Tab-separated table of C-alpha atoms in Angstrom:
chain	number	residue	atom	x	y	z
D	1	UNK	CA	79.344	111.951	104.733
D	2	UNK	CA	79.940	110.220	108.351
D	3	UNK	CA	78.707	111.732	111.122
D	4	UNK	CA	80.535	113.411	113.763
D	5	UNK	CA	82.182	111.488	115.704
D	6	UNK	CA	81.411	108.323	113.885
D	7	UNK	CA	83.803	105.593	111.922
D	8	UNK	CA	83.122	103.439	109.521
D	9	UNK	CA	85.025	100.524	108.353
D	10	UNK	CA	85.249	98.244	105.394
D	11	UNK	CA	87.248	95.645	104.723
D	12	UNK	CA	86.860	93.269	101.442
D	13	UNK	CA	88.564	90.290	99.090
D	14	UNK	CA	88.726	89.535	95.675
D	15	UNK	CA	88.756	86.338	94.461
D	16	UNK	CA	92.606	86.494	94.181
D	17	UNK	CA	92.355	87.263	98.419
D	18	UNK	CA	93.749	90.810	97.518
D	19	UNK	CA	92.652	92.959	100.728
D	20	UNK	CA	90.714	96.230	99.856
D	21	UNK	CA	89.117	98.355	101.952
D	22	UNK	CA	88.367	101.747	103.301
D	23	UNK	CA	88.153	104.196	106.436
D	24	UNK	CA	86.185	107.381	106.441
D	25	UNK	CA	85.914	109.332	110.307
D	26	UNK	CA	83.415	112.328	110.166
D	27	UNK	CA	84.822	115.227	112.070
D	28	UNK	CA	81.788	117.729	111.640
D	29	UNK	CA	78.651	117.998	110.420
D	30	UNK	CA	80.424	119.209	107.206
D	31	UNK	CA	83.877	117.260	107.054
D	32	UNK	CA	84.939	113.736	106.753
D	33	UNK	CA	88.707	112.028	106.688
D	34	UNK	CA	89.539	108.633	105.659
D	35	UNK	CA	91.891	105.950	103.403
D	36	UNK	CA	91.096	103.942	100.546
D	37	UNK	CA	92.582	100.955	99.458
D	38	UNK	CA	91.419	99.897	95.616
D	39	UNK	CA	92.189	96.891	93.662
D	40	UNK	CA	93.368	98.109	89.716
D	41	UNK	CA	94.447	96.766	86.316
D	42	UNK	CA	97.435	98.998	85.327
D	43	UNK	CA	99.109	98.140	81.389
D	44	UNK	CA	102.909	97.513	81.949
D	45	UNK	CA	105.108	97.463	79.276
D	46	UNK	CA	107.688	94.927	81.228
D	47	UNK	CA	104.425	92.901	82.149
D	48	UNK	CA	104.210	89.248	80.240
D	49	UNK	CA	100.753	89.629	80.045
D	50	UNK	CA	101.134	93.686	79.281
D	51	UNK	CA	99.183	94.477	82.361
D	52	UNK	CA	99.822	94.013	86.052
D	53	UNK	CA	97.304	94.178	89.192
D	54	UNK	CA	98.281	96.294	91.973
D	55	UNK	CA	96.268	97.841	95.476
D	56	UNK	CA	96.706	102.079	95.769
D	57	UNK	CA	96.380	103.103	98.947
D	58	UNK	CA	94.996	107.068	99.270
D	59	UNK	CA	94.244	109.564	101.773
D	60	UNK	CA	91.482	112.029	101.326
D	61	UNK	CA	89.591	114.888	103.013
D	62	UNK	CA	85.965	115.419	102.374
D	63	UNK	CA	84.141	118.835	102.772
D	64	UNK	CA	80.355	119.189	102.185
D	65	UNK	CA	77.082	120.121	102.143
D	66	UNK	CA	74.247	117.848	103.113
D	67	UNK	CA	70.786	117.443	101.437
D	68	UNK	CA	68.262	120.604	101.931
D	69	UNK	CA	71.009	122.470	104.362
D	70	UNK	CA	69.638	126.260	102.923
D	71	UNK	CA	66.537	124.709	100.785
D	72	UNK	CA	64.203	121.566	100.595
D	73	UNK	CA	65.543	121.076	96.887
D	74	UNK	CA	68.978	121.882	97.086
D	75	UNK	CA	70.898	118.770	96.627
D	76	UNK	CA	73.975	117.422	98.967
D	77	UNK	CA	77.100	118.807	97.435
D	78	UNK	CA	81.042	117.759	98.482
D	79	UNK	CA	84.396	118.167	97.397
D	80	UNK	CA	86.796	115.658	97.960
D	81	UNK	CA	90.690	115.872	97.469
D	82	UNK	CA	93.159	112.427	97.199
D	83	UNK	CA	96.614	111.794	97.519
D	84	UNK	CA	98.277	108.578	97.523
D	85	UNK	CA	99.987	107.411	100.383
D	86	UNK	CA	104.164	107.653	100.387
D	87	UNK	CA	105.906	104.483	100.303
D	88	UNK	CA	102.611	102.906	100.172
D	89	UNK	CA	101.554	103.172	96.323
D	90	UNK	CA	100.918	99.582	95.584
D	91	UNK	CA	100.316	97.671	98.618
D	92	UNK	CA	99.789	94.043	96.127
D	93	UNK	CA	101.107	93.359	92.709
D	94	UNK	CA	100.932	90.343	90.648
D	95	UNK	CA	104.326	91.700	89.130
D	96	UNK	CA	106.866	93.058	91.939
D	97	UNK	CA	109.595	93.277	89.018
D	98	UNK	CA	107.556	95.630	86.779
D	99	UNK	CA	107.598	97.337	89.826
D	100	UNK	CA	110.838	98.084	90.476
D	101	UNK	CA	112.204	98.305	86.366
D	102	UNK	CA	112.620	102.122	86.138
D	103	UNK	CA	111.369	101.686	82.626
D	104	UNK	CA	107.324	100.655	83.086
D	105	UNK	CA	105.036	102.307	81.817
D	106	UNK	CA	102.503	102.312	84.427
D	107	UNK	CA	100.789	105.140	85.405
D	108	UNK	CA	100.561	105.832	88.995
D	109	UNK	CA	97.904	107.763	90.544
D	110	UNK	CA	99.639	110.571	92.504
D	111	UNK	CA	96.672	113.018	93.365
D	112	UNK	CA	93.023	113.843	92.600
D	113	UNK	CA	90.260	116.380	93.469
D	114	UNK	CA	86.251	115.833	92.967
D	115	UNK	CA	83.092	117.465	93.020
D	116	UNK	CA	80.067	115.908	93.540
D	117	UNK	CA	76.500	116.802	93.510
D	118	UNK	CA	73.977	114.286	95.468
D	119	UNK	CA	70.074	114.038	95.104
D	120	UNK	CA	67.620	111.674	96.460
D	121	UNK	CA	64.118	110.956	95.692
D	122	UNK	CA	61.644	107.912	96.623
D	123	UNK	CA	64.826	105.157	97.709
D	124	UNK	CA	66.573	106.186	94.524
D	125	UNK	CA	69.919	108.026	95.252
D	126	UNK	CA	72.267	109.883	92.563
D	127	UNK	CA	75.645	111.104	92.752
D	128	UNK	CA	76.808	113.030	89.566
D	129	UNK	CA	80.138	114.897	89.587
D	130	UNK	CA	84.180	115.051	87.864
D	131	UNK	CA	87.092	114.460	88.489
D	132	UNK	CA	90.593	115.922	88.123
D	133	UNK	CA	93.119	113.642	88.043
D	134	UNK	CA	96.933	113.770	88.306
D	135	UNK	CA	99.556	110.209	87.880
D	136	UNK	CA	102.935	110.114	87.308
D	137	UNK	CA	105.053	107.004	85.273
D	138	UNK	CA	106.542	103.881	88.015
D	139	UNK	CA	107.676	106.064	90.922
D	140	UNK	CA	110.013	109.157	88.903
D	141	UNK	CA	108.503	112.674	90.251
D	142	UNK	CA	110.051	113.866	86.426
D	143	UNK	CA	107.658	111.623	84.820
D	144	UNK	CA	104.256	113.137	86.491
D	145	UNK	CA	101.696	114.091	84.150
D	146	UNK	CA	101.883	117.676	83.550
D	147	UNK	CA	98.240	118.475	82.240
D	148	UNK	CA	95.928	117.187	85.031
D	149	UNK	CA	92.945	114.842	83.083
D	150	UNK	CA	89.192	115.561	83.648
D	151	UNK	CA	86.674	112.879	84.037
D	152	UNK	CA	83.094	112.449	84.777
D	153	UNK	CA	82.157	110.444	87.458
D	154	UNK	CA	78.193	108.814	88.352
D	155	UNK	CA	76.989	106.333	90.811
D	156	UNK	CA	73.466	105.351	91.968
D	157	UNK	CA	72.231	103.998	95.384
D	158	UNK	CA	68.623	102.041	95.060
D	159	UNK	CA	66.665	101.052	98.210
D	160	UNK	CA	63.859	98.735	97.184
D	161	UNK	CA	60.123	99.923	99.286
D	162	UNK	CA	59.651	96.153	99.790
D	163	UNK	CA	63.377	95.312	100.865
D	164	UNK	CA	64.494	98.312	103.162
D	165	UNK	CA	67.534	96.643	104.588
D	166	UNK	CA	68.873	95.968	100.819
D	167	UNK	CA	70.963	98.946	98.717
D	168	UNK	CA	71.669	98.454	95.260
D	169	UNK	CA	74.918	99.888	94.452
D	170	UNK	CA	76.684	101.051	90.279
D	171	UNK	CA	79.097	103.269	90.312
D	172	UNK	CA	81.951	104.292	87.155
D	173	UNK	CA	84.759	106.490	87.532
D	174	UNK	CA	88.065	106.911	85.618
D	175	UNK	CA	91.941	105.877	86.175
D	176	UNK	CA	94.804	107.391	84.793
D	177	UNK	CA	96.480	105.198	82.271
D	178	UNK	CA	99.677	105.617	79.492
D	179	UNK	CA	99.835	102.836	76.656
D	180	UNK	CA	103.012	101.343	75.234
D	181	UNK	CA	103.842	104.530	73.011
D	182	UNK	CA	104.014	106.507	76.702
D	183	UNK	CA	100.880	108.342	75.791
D	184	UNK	CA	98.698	109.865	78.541
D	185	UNK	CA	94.638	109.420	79.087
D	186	UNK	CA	92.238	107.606	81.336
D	187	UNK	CA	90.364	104.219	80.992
D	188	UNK	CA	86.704	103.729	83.192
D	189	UNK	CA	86.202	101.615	85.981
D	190	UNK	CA	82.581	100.636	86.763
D	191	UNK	CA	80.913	98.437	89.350
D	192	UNK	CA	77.911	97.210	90.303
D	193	UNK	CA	76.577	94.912	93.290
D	194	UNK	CA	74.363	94.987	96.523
D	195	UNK	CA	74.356	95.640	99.932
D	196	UNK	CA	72.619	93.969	102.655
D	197	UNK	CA	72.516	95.796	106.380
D	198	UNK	CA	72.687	92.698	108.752
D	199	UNK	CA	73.336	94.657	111.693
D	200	UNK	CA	72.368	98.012	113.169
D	201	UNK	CA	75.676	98.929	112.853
D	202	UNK	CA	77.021	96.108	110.047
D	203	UNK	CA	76.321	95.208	106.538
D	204	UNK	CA	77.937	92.964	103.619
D	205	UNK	CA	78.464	94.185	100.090
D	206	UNK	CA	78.844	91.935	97.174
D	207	UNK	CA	80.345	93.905	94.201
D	208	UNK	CA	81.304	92.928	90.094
D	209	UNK	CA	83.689	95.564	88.864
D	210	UNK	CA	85.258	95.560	85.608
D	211	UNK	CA	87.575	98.033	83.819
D	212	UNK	CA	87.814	99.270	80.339
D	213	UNK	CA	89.933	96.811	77.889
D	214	UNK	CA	88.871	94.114	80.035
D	215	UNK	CA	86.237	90.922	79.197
D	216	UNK	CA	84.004	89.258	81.264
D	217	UNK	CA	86.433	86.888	82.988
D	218	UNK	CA	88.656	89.480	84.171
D	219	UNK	CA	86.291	90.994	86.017
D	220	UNK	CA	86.820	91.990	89.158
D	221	UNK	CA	83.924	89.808	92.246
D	222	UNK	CA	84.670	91.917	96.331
D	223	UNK	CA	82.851	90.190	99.120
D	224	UNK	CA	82.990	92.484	101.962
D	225	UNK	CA	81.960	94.175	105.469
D	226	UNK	CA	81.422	97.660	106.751
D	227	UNK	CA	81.005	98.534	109.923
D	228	UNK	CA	79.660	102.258	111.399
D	229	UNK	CA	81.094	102.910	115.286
D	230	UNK	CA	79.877	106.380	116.984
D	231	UNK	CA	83.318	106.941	118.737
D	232	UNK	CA	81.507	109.636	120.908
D	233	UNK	CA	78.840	106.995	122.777
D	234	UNK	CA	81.741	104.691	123.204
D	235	UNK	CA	84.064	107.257	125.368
């Protein structure tokens, strides 16, 4: 959760020099505001290769507890709710006419809700929660999915005693997805990588992510910056 006040910034490429990034302000010591904007493999029906890459963009609002707020062992708790920006649902694709043929089958994210539940103990940091996710088919609203899909969704933060200024980073989550016979489900979408704080207020990440049908060359290599300014000192 930022801190009141406080924005961070990160901005990243792939190895195709597809932008993604993200921007999260904290309002409160219990609330936090911000856009995403993720790289994804989507299947696509129209697609030569039966698959298409594409950037979602989302907003979110974050609402939370931190670590030990009522007791020294409670954990840091938040609930997060997405929607995906309008006009704005895939801000890169390696297939603009799958894009605009009414009959894909790619599933869109449209909306999504999460809860997580946060502990941390000795550098090691875990983040165990679900999510509820909602897509729709292309851009139709008649084509959304009707029966919202629930997935689990992990990551773990390691800071190394010896290395301080270095975070180990793995994280998996789900995306909605609909094959070629226009059936609904999910596929995961894990990561792993590092991050090194350069800066007081500055750090670069190096992250691998790779999705589910996907082999080792398609994997997915984001070298990136973030960057944490306390609005507040700077008025």
């Amino acid at each position: 959760m930022a801190e009141p006040g406080v924005l961070q910034v990160g901005l990243g490429l792939d190895q195709k020099r597809h932008p993604i990034g993200d921007l999260a302000l904290g309002l409160g010591t219990l609330s936090e505001v911000g856009i995403t904007v993720q790289r994804e493999r989507a299947e696509c029906s129209t697609c030569e290769d039966g698959s298409l890459d594409r950037g979602i963009a989302m907003a979110y609002f974050k609402i939370g507890s931190p670590e030990g707020a009522l007791h020294k062992a409670m954990p840091a708790f938040s609930l997060i709710f997405r929607k995906n920006l309008p006009q704005s649902i895939q801000i890169f694709s390696s297939s603009n006419e799958a894009l605009t043929n009414p009959d894909n089958q790619t599933a869109t994210p449209t909306a999504a809700a999460s809860l997580m539940i946060s502990k941390s103990l000795s550098g090691l940091s875990f983040h165990l929660g679900a999510d509820l996710l909602a897509a729709q088919r292309g851009e139709a609203t008649s084509n959304a999915l009707r029966t919202p899909t629930i997935r689990p969704i992990a990551a773990l933060h390691f800071v190394p005693s010896a290395y301080p200024d270095t975070t180990l980073l793995a994280d998996v989550h789900w995306i909605p997805s609909q094959d070629a016979n226009g059936e609904w489900g999910a596929v995961w979408n894990g990561a792993t990588g590092v991050r090194y704080k350069a800066l007081d207020w500055a750090s670069v990440d190096l992250n691998i992510r790779l999705q589910e049908h996907q082999g080792a060359g398609d994997a997915l290599v984001v070298l990136g910056a973030r960057g944490t300014f306390d609005l507040g000192a700077s008025l």
